[in-house]
PDB file of C-alpha atoms and ligand atoms in Angstrom:
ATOM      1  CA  UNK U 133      16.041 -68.856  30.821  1.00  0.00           C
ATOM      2  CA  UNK U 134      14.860 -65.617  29.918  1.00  0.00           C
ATOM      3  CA  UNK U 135      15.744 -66.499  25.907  1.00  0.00           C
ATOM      4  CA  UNK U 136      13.490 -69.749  26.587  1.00  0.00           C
ATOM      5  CA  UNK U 137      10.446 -67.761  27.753  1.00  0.00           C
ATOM      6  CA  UNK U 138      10.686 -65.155  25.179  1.00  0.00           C
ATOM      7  CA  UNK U 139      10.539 -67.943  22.338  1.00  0.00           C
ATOM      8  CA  UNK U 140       7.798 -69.569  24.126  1.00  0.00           C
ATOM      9  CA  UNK U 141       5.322 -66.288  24.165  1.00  0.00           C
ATOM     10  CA  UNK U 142       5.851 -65.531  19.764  1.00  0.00           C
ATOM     11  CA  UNK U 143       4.689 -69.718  19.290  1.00  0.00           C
ATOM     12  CA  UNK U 144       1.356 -69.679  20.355  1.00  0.00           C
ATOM     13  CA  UNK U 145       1.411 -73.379  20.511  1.00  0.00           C
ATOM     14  CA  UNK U 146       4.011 -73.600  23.443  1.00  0.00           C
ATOM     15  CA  UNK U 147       1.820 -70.659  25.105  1.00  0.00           C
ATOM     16  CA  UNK U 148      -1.279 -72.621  24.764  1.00  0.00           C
ATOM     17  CA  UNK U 149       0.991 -75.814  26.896  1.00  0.00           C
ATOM     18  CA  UNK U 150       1.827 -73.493  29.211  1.00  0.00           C
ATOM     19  CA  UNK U 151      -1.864 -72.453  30.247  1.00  0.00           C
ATOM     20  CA  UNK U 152      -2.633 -76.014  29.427  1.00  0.00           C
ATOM     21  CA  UNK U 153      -0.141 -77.069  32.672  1.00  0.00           C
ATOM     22  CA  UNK U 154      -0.588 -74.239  34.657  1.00  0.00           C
ATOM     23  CA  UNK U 155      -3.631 -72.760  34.707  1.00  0.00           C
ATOM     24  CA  UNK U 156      -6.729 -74.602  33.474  1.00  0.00           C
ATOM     25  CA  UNK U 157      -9.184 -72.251  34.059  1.00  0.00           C
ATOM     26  CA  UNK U 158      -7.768 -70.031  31.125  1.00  0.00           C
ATOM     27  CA  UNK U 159      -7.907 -73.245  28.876  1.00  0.00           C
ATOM     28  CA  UNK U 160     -11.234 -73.808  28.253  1.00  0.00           C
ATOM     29  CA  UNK U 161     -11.446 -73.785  24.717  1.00  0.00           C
ATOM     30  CA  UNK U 162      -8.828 -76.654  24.567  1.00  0.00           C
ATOM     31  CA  UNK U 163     -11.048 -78.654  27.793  1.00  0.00           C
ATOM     32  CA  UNK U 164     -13.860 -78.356  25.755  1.00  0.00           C
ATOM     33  CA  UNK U 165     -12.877 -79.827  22.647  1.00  0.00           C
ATOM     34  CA  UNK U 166     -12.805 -82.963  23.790  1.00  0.00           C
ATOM     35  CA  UNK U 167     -15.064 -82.964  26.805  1.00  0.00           C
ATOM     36  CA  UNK U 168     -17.985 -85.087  27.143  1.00  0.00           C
ATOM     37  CA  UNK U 169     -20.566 -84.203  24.949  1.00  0.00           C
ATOM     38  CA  UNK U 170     -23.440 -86.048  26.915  1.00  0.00           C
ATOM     39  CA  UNK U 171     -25.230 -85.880  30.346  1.00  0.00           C
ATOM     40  CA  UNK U 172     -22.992 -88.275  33.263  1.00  0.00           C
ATOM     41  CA  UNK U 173     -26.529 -88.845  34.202  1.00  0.00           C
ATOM     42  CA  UNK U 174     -28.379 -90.036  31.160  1.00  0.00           C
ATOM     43  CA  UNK U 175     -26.003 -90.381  28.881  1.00  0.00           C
ATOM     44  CA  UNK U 176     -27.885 -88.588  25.947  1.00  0.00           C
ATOM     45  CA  UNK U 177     -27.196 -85.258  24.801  1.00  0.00           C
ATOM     46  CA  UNK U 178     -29.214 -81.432  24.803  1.00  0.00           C
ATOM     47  CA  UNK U 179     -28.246 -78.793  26.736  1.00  0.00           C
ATOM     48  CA  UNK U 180     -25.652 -79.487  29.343  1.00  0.00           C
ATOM     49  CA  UNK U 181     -23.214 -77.746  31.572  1.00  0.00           C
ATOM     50  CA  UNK U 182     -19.975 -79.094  31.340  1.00  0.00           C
ATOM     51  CA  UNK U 183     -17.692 -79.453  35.007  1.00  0.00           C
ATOM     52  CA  UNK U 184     -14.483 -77.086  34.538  1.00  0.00           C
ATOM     53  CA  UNK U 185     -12.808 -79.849  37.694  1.00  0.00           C
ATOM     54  CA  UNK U 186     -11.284 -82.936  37.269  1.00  0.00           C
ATOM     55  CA  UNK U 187     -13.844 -85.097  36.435  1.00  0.00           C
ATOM     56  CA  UNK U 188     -14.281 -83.824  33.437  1.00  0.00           C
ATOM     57  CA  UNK U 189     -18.288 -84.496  33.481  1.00  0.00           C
ATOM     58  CA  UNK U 190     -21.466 -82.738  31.648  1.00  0.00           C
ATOM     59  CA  UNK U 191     -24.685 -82.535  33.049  1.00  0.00           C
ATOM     60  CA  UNK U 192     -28.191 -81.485  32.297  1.00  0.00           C
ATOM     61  CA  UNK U 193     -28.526 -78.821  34.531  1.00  0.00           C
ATOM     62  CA  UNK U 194     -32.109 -77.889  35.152  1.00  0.00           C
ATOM     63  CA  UNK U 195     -35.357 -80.101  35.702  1.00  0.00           C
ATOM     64  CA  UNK U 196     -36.510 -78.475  31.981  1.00  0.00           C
ATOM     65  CA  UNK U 197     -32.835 -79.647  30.431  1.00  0.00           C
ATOM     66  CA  UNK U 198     -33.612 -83.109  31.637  1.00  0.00           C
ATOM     67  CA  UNK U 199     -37.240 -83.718  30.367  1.00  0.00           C
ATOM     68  CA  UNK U 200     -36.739 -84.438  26.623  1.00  0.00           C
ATOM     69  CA  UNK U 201     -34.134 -87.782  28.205  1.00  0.00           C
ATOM     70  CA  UNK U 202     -35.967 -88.338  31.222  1.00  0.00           C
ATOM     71  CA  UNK U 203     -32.976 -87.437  32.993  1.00  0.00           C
ATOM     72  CA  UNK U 204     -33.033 -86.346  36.757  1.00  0.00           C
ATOM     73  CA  UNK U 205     -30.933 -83.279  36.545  1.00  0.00           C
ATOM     74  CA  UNK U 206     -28.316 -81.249  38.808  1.00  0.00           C
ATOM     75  CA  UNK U 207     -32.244 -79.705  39.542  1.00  0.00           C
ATOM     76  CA  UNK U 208     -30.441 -76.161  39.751  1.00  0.00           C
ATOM     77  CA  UNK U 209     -31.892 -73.156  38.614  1.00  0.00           C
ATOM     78  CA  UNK U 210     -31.983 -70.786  35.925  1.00  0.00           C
ATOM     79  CA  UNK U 211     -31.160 -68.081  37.546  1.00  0.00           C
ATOM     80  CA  UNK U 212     -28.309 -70.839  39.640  1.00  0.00           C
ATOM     81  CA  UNK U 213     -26.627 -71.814  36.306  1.00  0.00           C
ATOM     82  CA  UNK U 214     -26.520 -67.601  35.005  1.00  0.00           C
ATOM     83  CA  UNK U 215     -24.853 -66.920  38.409  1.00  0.00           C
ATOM     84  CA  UNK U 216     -22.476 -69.440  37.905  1.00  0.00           C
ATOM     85  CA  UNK U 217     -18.711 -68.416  35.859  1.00  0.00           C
ATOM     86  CA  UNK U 218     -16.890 -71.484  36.155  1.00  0.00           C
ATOM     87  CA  UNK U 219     -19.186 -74.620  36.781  1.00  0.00           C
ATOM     88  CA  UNK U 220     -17.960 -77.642  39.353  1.00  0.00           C
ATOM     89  CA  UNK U 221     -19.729 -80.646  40.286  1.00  0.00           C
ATOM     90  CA  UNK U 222     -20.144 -81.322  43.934  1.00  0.00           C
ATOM     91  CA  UNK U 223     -17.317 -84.069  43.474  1.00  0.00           C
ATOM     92  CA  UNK U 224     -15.440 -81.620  42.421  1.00  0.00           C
ATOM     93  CA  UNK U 225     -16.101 -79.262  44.706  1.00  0.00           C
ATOM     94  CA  UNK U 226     -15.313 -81.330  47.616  1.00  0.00           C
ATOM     95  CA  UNK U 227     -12.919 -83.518  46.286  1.00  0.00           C
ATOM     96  CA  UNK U 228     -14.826 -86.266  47.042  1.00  0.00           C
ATOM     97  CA  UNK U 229     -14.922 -88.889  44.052  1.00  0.00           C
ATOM     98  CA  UNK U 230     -16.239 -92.284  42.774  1.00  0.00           C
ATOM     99  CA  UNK U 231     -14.392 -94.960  42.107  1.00  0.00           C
ATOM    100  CA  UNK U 232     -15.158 -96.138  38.514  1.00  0.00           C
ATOM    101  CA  UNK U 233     -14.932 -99.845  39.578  1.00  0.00           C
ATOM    102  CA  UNK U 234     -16.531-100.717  42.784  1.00  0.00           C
ATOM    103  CA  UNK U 235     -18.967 -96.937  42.792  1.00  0.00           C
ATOM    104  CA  UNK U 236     -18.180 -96.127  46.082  1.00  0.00           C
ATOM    105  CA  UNK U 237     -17.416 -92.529  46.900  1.00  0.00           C
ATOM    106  CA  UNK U 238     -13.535 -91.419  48.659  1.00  0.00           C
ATOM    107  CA  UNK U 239     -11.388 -88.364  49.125  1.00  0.00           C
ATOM    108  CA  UNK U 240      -9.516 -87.275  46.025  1.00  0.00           C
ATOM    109  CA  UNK U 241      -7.823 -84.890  48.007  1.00  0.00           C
ATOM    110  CA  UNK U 242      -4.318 -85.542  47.152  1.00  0.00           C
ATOM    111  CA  UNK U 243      -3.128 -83.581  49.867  1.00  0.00           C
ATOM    112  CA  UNK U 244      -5.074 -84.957  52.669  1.00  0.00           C
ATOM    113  CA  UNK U 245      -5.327 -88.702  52.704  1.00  0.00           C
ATOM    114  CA  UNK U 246      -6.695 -89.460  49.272  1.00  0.00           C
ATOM    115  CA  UNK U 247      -8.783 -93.278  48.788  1.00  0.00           C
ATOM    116  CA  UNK U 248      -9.148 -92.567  44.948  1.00  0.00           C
ATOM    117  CA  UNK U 249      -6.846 -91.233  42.128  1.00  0.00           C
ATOM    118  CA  UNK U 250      -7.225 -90.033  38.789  1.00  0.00           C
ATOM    119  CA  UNK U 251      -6.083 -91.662  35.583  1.00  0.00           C
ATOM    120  CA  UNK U 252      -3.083 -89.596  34.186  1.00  0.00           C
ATOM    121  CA  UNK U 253      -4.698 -89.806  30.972  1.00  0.00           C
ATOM    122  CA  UNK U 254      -5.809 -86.102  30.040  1.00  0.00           C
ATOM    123  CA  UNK U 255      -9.156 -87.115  28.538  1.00  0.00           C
ATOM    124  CA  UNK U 256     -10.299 -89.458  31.159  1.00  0.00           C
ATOM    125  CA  UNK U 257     -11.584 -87.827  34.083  1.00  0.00           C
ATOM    126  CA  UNK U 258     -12.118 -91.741  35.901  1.00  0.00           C
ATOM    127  CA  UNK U 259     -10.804 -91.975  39.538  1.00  0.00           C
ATOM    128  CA  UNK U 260      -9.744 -95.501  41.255  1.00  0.00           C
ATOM    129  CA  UNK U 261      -9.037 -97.191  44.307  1.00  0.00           C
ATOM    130  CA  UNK U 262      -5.872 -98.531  43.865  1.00  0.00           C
ATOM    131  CA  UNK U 263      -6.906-102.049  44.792  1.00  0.00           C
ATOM    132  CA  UNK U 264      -9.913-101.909  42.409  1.00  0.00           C
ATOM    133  CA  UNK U 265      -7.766-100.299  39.240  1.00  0.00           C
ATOM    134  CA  UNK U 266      -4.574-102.435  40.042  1.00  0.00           C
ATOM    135  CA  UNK U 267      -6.851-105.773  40.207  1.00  0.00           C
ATOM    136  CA  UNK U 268      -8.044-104.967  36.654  1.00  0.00           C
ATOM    137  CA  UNK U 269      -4.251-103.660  35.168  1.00  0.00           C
ATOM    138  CA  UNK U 270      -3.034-107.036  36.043  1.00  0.00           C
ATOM    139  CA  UNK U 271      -6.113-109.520  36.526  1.00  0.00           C
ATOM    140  CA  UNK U 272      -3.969-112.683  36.268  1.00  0.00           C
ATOM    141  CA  UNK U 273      -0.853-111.677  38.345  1.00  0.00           C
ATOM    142  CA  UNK U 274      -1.635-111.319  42.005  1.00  0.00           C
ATOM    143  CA  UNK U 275       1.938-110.105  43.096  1.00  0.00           C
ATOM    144  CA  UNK U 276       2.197-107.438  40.133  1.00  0.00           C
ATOM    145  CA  UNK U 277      -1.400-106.224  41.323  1.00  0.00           C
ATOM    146  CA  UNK U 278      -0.135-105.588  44.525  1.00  0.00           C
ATOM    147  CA  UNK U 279       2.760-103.837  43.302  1.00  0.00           C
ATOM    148  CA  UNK U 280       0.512-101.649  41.148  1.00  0.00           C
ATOM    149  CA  UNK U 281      -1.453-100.864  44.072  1.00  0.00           C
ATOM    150  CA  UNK U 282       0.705 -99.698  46.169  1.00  0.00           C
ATOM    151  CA  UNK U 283       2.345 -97.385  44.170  1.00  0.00           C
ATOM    152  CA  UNK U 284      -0.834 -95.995  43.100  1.00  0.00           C
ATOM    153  CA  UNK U 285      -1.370 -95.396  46.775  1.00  0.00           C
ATOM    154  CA  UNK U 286       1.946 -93.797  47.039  1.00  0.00           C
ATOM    155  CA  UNK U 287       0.607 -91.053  44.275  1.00  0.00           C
ATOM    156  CA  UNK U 288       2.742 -92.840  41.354  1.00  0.00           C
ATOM    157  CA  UNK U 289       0.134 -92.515  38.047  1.00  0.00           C
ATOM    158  CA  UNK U 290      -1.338 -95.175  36.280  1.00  0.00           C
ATOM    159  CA  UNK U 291      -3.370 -95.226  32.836  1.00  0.00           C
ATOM    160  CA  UNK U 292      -6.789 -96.936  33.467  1.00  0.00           C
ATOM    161  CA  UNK U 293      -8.267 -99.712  31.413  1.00  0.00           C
ATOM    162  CA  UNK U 294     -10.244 -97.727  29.162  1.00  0.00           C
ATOM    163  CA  UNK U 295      -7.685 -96.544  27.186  1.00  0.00           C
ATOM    164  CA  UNK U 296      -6.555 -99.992  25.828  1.00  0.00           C
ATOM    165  CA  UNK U 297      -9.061-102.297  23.838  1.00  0.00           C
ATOM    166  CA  UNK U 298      -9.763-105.012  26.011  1.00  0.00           C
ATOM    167  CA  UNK U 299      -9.742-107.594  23.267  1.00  0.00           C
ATOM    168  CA  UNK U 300      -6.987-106.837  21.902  1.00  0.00           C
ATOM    169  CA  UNK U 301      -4.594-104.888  24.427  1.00  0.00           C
ATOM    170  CA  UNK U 302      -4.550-102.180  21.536  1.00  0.00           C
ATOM    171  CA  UNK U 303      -4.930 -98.466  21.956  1.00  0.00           C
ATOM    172  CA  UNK U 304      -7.435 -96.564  20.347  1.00  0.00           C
ATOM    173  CA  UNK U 305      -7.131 -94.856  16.667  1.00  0.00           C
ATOM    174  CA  UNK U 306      -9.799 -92.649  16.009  1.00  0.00           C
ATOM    175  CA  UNK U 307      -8.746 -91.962  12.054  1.00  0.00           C
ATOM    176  CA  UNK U 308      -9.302 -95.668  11.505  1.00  0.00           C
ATOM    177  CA  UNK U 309     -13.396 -96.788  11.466  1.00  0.00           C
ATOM    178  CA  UNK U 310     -12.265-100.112  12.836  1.00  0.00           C
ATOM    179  CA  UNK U 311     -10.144 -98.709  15.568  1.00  0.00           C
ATOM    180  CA  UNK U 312     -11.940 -96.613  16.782  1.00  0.00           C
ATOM    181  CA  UNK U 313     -13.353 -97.600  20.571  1.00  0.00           C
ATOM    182  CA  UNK U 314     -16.352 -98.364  22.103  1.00  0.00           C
ATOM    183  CA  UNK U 315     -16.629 -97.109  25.641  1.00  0.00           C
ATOM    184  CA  UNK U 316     -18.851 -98.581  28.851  1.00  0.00           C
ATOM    185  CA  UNK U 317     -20.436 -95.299  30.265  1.00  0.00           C
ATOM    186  CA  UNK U 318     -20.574 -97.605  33.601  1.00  0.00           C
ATOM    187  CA  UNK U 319     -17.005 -99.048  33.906  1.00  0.00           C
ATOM    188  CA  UNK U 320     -13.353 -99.156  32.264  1.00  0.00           C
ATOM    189  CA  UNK U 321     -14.210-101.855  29.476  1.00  0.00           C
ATOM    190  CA  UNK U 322     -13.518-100.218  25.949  1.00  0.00           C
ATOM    191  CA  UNK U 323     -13.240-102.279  22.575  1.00  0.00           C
ATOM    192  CA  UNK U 324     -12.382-101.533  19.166  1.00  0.00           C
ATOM    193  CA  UNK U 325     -15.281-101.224  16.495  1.00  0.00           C
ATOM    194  CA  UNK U 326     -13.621-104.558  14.782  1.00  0.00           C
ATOM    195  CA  UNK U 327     -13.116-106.050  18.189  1.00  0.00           C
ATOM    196  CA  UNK U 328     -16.961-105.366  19.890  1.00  0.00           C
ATOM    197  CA  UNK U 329     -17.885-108.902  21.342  1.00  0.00           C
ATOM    198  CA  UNK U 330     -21.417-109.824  19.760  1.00  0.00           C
ATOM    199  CA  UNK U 331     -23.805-109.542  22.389  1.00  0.00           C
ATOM    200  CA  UNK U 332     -23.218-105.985  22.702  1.00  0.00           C
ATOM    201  CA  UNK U 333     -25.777-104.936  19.846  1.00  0.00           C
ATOM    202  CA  UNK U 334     -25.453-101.594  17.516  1.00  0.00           C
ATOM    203  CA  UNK U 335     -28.334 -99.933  16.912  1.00  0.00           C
ATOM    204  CA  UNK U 336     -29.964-101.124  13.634  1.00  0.00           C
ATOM    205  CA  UNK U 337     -29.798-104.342  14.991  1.00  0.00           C
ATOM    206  CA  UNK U 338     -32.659-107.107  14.665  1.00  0.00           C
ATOM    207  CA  UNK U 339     -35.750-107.047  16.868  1.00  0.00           C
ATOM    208  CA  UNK U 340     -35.914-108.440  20.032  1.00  0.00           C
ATOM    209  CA  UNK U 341     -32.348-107.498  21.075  1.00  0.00           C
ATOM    210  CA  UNK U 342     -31.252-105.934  24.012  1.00  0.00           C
ATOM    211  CA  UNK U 343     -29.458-102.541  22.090  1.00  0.00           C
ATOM    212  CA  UNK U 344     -25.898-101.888  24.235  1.00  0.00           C
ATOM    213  CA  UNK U 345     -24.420 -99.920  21.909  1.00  0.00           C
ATOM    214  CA  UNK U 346     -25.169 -96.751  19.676  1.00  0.00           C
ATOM    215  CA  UNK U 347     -23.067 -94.328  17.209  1.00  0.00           C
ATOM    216  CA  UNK U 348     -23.440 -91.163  16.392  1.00  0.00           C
ATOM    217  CA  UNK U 349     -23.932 -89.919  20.126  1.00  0.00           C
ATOM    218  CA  UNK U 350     -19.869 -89.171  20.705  1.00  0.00           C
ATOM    219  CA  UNK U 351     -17.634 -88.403  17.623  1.00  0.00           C
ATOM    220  CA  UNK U 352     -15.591 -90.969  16.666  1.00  0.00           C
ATOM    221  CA  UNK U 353     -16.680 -93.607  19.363  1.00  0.00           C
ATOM    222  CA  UNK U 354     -19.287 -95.725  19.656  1.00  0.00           C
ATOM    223  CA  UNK U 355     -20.843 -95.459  23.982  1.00  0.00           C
ATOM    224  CA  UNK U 356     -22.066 -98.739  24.776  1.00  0.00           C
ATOM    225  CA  UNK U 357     -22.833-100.276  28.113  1.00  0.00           C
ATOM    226  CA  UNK U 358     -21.086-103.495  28.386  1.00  0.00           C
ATOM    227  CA  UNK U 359     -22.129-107.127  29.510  1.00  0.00           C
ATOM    228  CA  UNK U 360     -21.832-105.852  33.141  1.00  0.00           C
ATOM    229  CA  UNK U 361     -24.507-103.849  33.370  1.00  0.00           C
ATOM    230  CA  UNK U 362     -28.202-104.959  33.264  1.00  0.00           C
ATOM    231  CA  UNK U 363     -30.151-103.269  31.051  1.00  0.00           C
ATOM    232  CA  UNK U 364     -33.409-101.368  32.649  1.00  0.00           C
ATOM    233  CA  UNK U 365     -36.271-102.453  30.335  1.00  0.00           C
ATOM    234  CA  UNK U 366     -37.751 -98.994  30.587  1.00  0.00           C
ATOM    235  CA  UNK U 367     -35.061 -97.116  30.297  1.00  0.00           C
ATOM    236  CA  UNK U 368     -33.055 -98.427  28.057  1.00  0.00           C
ATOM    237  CA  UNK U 369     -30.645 -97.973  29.408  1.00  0.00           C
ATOM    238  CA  UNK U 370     -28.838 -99.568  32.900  1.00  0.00           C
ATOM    239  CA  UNK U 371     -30.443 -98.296  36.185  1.00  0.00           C
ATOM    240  CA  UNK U 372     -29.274 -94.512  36.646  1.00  0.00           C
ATOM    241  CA  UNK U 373     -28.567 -94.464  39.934  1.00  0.00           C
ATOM    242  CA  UNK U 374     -24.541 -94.779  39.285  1.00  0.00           C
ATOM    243  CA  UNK U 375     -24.187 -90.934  40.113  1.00  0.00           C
ATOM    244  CA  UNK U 376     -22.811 -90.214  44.009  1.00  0.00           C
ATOM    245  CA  UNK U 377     -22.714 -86.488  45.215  1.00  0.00           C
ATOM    246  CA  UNK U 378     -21.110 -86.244  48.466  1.00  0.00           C
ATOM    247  CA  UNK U 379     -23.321 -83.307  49.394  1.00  0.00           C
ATOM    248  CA  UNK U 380     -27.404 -83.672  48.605  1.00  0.00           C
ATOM    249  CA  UNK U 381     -28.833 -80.343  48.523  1.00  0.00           C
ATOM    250  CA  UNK U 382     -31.877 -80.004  51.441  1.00  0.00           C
ATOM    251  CA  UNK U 383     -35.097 -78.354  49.901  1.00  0.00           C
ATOM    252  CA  UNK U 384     -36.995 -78.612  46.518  1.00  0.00           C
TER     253      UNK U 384
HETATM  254 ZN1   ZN T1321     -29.098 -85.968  31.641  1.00  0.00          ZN
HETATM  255 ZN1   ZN T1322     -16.698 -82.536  38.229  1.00  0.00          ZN
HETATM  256 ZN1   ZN T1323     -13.208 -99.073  44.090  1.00  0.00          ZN
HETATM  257 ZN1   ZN T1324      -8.391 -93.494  32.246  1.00  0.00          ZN
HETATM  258 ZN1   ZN T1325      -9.120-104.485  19.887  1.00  0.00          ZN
HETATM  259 ZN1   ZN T1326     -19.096-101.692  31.676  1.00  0.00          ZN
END
């Protein structure tokens, strides 16, 4: 054992797993490389605090960080977000998060009757019901759904839709232009570039068309919003009021 360790500390790369699975906090170099690079609320980027919990969010933080996107805000503080050392969302917080299907709001707490559960994946950051996640893992076989869900429920994981093209069953390749996915910001539908039904337009697209999808906002992926989600003729973007905090703050 002691031999093991001693190896592990002169390769920095088996130290770095070891913070990785034990203590996050000291990891945030390796969270932030591939957190999300735009606001949960607007979906468009500036300057945004990024949540060090599970849900692996960004936000605009202030009313002034939101202006430029017309986005809402956290509505904190300057002097709120300089006191602050390690940022977490109210979700996080509390434990309290949305499911990524159906949008309603349960207990993540895995220790104390949890409704929703986190995708294993390490990049995802989506929690489920298990009903609403198994329903889409196996949308044609009623039994295996209710296997799925139930062993969800029991705390086995689970890999969420998004991570498999949902043309194609594929996973994602982000070295490949084709491969590469396009992700709903609103639910777990992702597609490859080469596999991106029609109607969901790319910017640069012909007049007159409702855009759903636009590069150059995440590396490497295309965000769209998918045939779901109505588009808000103003915004242009759907409705943003997809965002539940179990706690509102009283004042302001
Ligand atoms: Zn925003
Ligand atoms: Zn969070
Ligand atoms: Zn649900
Ligand atoms: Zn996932
Ligand atoms: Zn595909
Ligand atoms: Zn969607």
């Amino acid at each position: 054992m002691a031999s093991s360790s001693d190896e592990e500390v002169q390769d920095p790369q088996s130290v770095t797993d070891i913070y990785y699975v034990d203590d996050t906090e000291n990891n945030v170099d390796d969270l932030e490389s591939d957190a999300d690079p735009i606001c949960a609320i607007c979906d468009d980027g500036g300057r945004i605090v990024r949540c060090e919990g599970r849900c692996r969010r960004s936000f605009h933080a202030t009313i002034v960080d939101g202006i430029e996107t017309g986005c809402n805000s956290l509505g904190l503080s300057e002097a709120q977000i300089q006191a602050i050392d390690t940022f977490l969302c109210k979700n996080c917080e509390y434990n309290q998060h949305q499911c990524f299907v159906c949008g309603s709001l349960g207990s993540s707490d895995m220790l104390a009757g949890a409704q929703v559960f986190p995708c294993v994946d390490a990049t995802c950051g989506h929690f489920y019901h298990p009903k609403c996640v198994a329903d889409l893992l196996f949308p044609e076989n009623e039994m295996e759904a209710t296997e799925c869900e139930l062993m969800i429920a029991d705390g086995e994981s689970f890999t969420c839709p998004a991570h498999k093209c949902h043309v194609c069953n594929q996973e994602e390749n982000k070295e490949v232009p084709e491969l590469q996915f396009a992700v709903c910001r609103r639910c777990p539908m992702s597609y490859h570039r080469q596999c991106l039904p029609g109607e969901i337009v790319l910017d640069g697209a012909q007049e007159g068309v409702i855009q759903r999808a636009w590069e150059s906002l995440i590396p490497e992926r295309i965000l769209i919003y998918c045939l779901r989600h109505e588009i808000d003729a103003n915004l242009g973007t759907p409705r943003r009021n997809h965002i539940i905090f179990p706690e509102i703050p009283e004042g302001n």
